XYZ file of C-alpha atoms in Angstrom:
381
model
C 76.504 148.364 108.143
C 79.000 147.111 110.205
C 82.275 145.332 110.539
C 82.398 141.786 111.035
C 85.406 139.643 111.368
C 87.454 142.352 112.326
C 89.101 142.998 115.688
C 90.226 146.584 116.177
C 92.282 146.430 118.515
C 94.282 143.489 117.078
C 93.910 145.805 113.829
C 95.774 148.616 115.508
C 98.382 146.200 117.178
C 99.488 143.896 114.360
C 98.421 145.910 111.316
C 98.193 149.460 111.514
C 101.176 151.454 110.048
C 102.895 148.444 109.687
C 101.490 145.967 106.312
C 98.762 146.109 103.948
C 95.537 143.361 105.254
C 93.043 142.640 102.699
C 89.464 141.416 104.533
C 87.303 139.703 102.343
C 83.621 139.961 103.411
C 84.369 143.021 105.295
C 81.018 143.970 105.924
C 77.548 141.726 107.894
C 75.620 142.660 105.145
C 77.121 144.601 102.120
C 74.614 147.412 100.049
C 76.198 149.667 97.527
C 75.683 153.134 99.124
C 75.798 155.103 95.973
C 74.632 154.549 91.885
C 77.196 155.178 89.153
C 74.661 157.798 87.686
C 74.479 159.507 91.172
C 77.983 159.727 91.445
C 78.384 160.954 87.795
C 76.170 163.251 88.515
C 78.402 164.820 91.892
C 80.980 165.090 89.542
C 78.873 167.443 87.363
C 78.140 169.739 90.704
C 80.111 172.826 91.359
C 80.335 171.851 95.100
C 82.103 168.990 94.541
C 85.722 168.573 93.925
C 86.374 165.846 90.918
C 89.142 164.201 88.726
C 88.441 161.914 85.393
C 91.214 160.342 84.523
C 91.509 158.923 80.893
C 94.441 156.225 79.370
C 95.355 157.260 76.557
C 98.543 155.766 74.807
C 101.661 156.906 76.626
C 100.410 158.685 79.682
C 96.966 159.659 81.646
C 95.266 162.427 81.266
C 93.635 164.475 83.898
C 90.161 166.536 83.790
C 89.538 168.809 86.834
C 85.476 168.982 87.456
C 82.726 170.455 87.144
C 82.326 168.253 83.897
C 79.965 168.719 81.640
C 76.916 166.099 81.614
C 78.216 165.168 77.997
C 81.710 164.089 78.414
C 80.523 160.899 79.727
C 78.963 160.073 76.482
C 82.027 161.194 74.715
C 84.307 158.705 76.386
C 84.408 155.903 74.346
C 86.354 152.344 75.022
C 89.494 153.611 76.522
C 89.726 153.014 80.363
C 88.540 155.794 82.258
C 88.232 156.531 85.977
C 86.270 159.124 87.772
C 87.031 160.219 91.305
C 85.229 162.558 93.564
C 86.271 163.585 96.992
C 84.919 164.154 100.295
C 81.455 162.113 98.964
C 80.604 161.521 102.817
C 80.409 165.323 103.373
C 77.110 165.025 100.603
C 75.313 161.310 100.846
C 74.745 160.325 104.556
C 75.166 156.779 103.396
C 78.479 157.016 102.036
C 79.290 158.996 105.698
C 77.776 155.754 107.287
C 80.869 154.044 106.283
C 83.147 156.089 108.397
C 81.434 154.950 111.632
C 82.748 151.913 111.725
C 86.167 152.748 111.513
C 85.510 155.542 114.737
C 88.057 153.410 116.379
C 90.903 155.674 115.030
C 90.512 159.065 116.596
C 88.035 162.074 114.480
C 91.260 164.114 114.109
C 92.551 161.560 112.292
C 89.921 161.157 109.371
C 89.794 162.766 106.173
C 87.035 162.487 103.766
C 85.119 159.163 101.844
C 86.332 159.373 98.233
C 84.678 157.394 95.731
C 85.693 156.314 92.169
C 84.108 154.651 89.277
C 86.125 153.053 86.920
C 85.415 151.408 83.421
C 87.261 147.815 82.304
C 91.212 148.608 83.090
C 90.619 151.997 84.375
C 92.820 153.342 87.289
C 95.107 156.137 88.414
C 98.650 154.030 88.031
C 100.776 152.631 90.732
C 101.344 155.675 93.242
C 101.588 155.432 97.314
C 100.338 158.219 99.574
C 101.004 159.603 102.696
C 98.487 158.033 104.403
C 96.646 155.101 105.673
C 93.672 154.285 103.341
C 91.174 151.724 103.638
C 90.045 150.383 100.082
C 86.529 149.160 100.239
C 84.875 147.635 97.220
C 80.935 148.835 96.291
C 80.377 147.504 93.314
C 81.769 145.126 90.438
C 85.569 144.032 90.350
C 89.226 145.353 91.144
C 92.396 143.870 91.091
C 95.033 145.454 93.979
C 98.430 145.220 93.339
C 100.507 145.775 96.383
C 104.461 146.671 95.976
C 107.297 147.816 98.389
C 107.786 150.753 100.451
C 108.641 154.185 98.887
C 109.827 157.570 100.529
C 110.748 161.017 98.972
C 113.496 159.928 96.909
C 111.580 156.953 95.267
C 111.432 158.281 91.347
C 108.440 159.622 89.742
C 106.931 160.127 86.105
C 106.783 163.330 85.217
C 103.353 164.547 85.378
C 101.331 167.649 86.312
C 98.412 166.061 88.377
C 99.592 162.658 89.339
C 102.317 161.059 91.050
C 102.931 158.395 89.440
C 106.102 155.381 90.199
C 108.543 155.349 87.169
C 109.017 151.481 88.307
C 106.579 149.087 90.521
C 106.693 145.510 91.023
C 104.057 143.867 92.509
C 104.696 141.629 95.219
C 101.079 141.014 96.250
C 97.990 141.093 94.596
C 93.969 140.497 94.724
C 91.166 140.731 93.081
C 88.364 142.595 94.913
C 84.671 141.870 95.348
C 81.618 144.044 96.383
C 81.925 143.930 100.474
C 85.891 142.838 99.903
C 88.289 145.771 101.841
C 91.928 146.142 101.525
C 93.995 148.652 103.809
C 97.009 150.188 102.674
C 99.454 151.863 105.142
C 101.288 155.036 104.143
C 104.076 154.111 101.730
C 103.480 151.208 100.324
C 103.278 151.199 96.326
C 99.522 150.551 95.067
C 98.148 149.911 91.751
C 94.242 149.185 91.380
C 92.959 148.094 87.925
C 89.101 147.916 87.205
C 88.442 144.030 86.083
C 84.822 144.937 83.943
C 83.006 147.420 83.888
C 81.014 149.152 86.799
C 83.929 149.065 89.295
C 83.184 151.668 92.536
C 85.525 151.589 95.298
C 85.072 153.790 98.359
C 88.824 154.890 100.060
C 88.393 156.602 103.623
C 91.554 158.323 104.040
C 93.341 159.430 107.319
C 95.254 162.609 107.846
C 98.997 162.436 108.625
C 100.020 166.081 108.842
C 103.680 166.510 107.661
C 106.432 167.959 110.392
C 106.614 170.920 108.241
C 103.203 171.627 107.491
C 102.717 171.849 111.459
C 105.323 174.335 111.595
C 104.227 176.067 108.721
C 101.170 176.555 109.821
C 101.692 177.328 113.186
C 104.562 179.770 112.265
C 101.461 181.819 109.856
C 99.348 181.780 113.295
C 101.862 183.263 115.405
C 102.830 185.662 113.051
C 99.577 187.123 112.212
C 99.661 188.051 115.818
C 102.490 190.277 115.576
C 102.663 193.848 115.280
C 104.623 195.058 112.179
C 106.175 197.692 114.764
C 107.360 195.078 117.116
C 111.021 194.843 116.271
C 114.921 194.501 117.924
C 115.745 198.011 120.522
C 118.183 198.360 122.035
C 117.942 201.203 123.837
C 121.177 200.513 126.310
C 123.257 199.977 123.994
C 127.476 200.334 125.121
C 130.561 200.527 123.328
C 132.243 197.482 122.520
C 135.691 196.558 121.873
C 135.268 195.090 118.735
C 131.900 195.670 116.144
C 132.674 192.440 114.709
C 131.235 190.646 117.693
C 127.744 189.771 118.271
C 127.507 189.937 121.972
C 126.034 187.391 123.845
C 123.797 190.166 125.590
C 122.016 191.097 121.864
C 122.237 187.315 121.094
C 119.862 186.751 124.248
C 117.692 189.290 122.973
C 117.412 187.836 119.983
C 116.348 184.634 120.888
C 113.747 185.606 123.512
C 112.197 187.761 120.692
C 111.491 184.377 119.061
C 111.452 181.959 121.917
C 109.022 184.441 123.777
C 106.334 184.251 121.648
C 106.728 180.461 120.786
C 103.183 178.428 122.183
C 103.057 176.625 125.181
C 101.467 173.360 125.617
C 97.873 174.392 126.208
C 98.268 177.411 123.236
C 99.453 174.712 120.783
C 96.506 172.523 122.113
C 93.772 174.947 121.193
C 95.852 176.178 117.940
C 95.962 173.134 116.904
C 92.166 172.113 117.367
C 91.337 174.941 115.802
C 93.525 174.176 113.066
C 92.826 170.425 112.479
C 88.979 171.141 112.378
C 88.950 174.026 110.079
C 86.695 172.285 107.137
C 88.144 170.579 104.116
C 86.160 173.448 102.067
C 86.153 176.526 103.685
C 83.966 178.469 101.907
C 80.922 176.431 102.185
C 78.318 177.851 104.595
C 75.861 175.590 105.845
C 74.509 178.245 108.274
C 70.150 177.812 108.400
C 68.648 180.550 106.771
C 66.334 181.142 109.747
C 67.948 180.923 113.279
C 66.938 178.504 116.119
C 65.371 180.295 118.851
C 66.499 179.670 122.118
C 62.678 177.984 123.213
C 62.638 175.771 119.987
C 65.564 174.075 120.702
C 65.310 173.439 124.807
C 61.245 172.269 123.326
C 63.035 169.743 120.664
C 65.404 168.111 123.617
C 62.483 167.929 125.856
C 60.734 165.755 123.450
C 63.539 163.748 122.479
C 64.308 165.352 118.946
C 67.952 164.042 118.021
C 70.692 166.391 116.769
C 73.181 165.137 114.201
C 76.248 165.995 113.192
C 76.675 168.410 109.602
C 78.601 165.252 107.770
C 81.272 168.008 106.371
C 81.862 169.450 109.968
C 85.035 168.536 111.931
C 84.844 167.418 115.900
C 87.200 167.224 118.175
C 87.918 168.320 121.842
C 90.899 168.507 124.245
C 90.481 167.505 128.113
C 91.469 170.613 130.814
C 91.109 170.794 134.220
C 88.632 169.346 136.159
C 85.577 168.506 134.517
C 86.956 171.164 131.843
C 87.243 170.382 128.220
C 87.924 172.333 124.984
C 85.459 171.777 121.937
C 86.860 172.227 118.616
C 84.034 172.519 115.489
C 84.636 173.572 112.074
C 87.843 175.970 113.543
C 86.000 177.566 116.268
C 87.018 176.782 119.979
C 84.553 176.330 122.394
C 85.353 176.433 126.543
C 82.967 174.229 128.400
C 82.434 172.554 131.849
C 79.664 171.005 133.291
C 76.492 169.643 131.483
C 77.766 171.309 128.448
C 81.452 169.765 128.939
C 79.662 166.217 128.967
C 77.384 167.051 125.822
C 80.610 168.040 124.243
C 82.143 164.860 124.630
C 79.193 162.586 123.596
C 79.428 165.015 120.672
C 82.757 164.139 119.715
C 81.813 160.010 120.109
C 78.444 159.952 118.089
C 77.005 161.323 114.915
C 73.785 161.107 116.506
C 72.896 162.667 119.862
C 69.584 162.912 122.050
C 70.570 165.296 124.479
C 70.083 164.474 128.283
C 67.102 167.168 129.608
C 69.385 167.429 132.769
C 72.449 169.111 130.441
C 70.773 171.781 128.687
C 71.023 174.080 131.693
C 74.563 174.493 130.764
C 74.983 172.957 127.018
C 71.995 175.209 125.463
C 74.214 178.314 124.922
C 76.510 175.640 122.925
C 74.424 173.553 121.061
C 72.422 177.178 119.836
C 76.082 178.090 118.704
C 76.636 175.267 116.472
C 73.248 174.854 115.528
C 73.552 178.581 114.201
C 76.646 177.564 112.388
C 75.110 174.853 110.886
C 77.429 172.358 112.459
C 74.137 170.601 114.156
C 70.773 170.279 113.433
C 68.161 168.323 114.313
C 66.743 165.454 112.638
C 63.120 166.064 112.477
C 62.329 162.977 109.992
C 63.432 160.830 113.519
């Protein structure tokens, strides 16, 4: 599927970051890439991560997944939604959808969440952090779009949600399958199943906060640091008064700290590393039986594709020369040459036949991430 009546780059220019744009007829030719029942049945998996999220009178209440196949026949007339997260990273269909929007760089993209939603079911008016795009799969939503909120915008008290204690709507629409509404980080939202069978797919885009950065990259630097590696001073003098701190031990001091602070090429690969660390670390899509060296240069030669592991992360930072740095699921990778060039048709496409004349230098890479289970080939091509 693809885009149509959409520019990009006038996207980017007028829109992005700045107002919410609803696009009706989004899509040249709209399918539903996922059943109610199939999704139901995600939510039921212990791989996947999960929310249902019942009205009841006075408030919403929140059920973490795995759920049980029965609850759904326990549910009843109330409105009900059910969400499920990172949905791309399981049903190459639903990770179709992100392709389109490849305009906005890989760092940038989060996951494809998906949500089903009986008559009048939704989460509440909330905003996030984040730039969403809204795209409607099946049956009817109306959006509700309000004003801007921040930190100190109030909240209803409540465990899992963040919810707005007030929202007016100053905007709203009624989606239909194919419609697509984006949503900048911010702005109050309120989406309200209109009958039943409502599915709406949100691709959401990573804004990482000032102070997660530092947080993060403070934990990094300081695993590297010796417990023993502390303040001497073994020259120390006599002063005239041990109320001072001298502006020799003050100088010290800071070049303990400022000595071990990142420059711009050890922030780069921290922070490739970091970005592309996968949303769920602990799952291990390694192949049970390695690639042998032989196999895979026998697959390029006859044209086999590799794609992309949809829950794998891809990113890479130019160097030098013909240099670049390949980021994959946390790991770094250093590469020039053939392999620098497969690395960067890596990071553009999902789906990569690898030129014969590259392997020379790429083979060493692509058996790396193959034995990761970051690529693989697609022998049904």
């Amino acid at each position: 599927m693809h885009l149509t009546n959409f520019d990009s780059d006038v996207f980017l220019r007028d829109t992005w970051q700045k107002r919410p744009l609803l696009i009706r007829n989004a899509w040249d030719a709209w399918h539903n890439p996922l059943e109610p029942d199939e999704l139901a049945g995600l939510a039921c998996e212990d791989g996947a991560e999960s929310r249902l999220i019942v009205q009841k009178r006075g408030g919403w209440k929140v059920e973490h997944g795995p759920l049980p196949e029965t609850r759904f026949r326990k549910l009843g007339k109330r409105p009900w939604t059910l969400l499920v997260q990172a949905v791309d990273h399981l049903v190459p269909d639903v990770a179709a959808l992100i392709d389109p929007f490849r305009f906005i760089p890989n760092w940038r993209i989060d996951d494809v969440m998906v949500s089903y939603a009986s008559d009048g079911g939704g989460v509440g008016p909330h905003f996030d952090q984040y730039d969403v795009f809204l795209i409607q799969g099946l049956g009817r939503r109306r959006w509700q779009i309000g004003g801007l909120c921040d930190a100190a915008t109030p909240l209803l008290p409540h465990d899992d949600l963040r919810l707005l204690a007030e929202f007016e709507a100053t905007e709203e629409w009624v989606l239909e399958p194919g419609d697509m509404l984006y949503v900048p980080p911010g702005f109050a939202h309120n989406g309200i199943a209109v009958g039943d069978d409502c599915m709406t797919y949100s691709i959401g885009f990573r804004a990482p906060s000032r102070s997660e950065l530092i947080a993060h990259c403070c934990d990094h630097l300081l695993s590297e640091i010796a417990e023993d590696d502390r303040y001497a001073d073994p020259h120390l003098a006599a002063q005239d008064n041990p109320g001072e701190i001298c502006a020799r031990d003050l100088a010290s001091l800071h070049a303990m700290i400022t000595d071990k602070m990142m420059d711009r090429d050890a922030f780069a690969r921290w922070f490739g590393e970091y970005n592309t660390t996968p949303k769920y670390a602990d799952q291990d899509f390694a192949p049970e039986v390695a690639e042998t060296t032989g196999t895979i240069t026998a697959r390029v030669a006859a044209g086999v594709p590799l794609i992309r592991n949809p829950a794998s992360r891809f990113s890479f930072v130019r160097g030098r020369a013909d240099a670049v740095t390949l980021f994959v699921d946390g790991a770094s990778f250093d590469a020039a040459g053939g392999a620098a060039r497969f690395a960067e048709t890596l990071g553009a496409s999902a789906r990569i036949i690898v030129e014969p004349a590259l392997m020379k230098d790429a083979a060493p890479l692509i058996a790396r991430l193959i034995d990761q289970g970051s690529l693989m080939f697609d022998l049904d091509d």
